[in-house]
Short mmCIF file of C-alpha atoms in Angstrom, two decimals:
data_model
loop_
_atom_site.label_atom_id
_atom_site.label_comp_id
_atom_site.label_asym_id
_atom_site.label_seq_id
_atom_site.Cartn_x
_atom_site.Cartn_y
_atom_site.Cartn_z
CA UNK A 166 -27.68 7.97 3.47
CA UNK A 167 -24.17 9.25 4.94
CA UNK A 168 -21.88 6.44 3.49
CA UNK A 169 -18.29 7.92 5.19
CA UNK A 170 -18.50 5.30 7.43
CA UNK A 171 -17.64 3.29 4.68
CA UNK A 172 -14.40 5.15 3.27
CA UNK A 173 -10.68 4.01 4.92
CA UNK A 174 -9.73 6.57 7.61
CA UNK A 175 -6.10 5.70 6.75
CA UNK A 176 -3.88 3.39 4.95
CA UNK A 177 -4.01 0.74 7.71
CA UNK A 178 -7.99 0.85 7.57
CA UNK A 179 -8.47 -2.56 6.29
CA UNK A 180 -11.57 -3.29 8.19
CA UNK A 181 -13.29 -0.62 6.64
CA UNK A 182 -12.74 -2.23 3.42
CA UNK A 183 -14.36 -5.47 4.58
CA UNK A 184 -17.53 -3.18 5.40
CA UNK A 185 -18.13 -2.66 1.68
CA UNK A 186 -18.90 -5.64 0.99
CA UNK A 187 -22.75 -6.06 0.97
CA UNK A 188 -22.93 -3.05 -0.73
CA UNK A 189 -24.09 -2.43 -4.85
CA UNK A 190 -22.53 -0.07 -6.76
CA UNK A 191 -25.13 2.01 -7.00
CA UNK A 192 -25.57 2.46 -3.11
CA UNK A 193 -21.30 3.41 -3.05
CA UNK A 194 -21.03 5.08 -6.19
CA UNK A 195 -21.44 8.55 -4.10
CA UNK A 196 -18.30 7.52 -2.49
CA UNK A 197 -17.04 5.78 -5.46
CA UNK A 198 -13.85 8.46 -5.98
CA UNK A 199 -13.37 8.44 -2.41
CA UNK A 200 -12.53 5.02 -2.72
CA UNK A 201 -10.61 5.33 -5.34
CA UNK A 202 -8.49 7.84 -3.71
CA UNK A 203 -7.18 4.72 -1.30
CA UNK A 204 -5.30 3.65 -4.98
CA UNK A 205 -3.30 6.32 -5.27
CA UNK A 206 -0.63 4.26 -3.51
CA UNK A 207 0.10 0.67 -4.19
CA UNK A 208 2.32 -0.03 -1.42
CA UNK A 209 -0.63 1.51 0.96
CA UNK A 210 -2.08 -1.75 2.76
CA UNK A 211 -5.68 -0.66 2.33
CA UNK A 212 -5.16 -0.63 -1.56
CA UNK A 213 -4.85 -4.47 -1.69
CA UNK A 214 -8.09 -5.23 0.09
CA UNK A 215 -9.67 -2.59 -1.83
CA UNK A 216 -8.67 -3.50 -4.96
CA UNK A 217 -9.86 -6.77 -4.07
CA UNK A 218 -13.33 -5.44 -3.58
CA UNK A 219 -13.36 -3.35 -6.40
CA UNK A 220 -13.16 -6.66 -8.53
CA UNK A 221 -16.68 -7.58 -7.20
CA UNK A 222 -18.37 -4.38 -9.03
CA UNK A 223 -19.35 -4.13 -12.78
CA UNK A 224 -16.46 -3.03 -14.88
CA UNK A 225 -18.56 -0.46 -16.66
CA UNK A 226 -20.19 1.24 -14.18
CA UNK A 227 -16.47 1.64 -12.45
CA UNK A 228 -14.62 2.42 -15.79
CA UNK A 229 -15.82 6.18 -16.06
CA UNK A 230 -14.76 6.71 -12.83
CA UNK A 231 -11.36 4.68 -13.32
CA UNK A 232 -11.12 6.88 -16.87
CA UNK A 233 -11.78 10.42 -15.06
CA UNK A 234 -7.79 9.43 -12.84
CA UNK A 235 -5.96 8.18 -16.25
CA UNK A 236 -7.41 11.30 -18.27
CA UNK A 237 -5.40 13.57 -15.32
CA UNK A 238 -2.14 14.38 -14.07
CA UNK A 239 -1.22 12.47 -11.17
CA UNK A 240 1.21 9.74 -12.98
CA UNK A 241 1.76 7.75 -9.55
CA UNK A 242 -1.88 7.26 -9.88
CA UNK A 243 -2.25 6.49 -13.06
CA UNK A 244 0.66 3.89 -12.19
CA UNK A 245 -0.93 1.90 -9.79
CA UNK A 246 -4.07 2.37 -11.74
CA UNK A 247 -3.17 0.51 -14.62
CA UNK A 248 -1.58 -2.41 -12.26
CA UNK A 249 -5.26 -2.57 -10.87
CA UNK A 250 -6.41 -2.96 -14.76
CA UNK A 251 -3.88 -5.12 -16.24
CA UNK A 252 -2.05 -7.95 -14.59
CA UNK A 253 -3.43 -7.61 -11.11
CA UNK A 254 -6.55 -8.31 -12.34
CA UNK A 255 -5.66 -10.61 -15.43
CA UNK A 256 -7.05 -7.36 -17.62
CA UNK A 257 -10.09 -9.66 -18.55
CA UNK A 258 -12.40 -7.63 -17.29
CA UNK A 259 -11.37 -4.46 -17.74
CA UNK A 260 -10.00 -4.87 -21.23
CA UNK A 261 -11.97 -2.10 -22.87
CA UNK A 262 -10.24 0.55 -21.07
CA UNK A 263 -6.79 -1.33 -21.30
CA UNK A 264 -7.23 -0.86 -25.06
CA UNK A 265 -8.26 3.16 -23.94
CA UNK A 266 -5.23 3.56 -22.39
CA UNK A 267 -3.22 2.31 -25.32
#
């Protein structure tokens, strides 16, 4: 199933976002890091909505993917990464890789 439909064309692309929803992880995880990708920038206004949605899927089935950005380089990432993890999210949910990142 060709899923791009389904990945933000730019940082305004908020309707895509809305599109997701519907949608199990295990149909999106092919575009999973694609998704991602859309955090990269806080400020972007896609990341909001997205972040939002990202909420809605299981923590662990997300968390190896969230793990393979904070194990690389790309600090700003990580940055807005571990906003999405801790207090954006109240860190309840993903508190197992909180304590991974400390």
């Amino acid at each position: 199933m060709d899923l791009t439909h389904l990945i933000p064309k730019h940082k305004f692309d908020e309707e895509t976002v809305e599109l997701l929803y519907g949608h199990s992880f295990e149909e999106l995880e092919p575009i999973i890091d694609d998704l991602l990708e859309w955090l990269q920038d806080g400020n972007w206004p896609v990341a909001g909505p997205l972040h939002q949605f990202l909420l809605t899927l299981p923590a662990d089935k997300l968390g190896p993917h969230l793990m393979n950005i904070l194990d690389g380089t790309d600090y700003e990432w990580k940055y807005f990464l571990i906003g999405f993890l801790g207090e954006k999210s109240s860190g309840v949910k993903y508190e197992p890789f909180i304590q991974e990142i400390k």
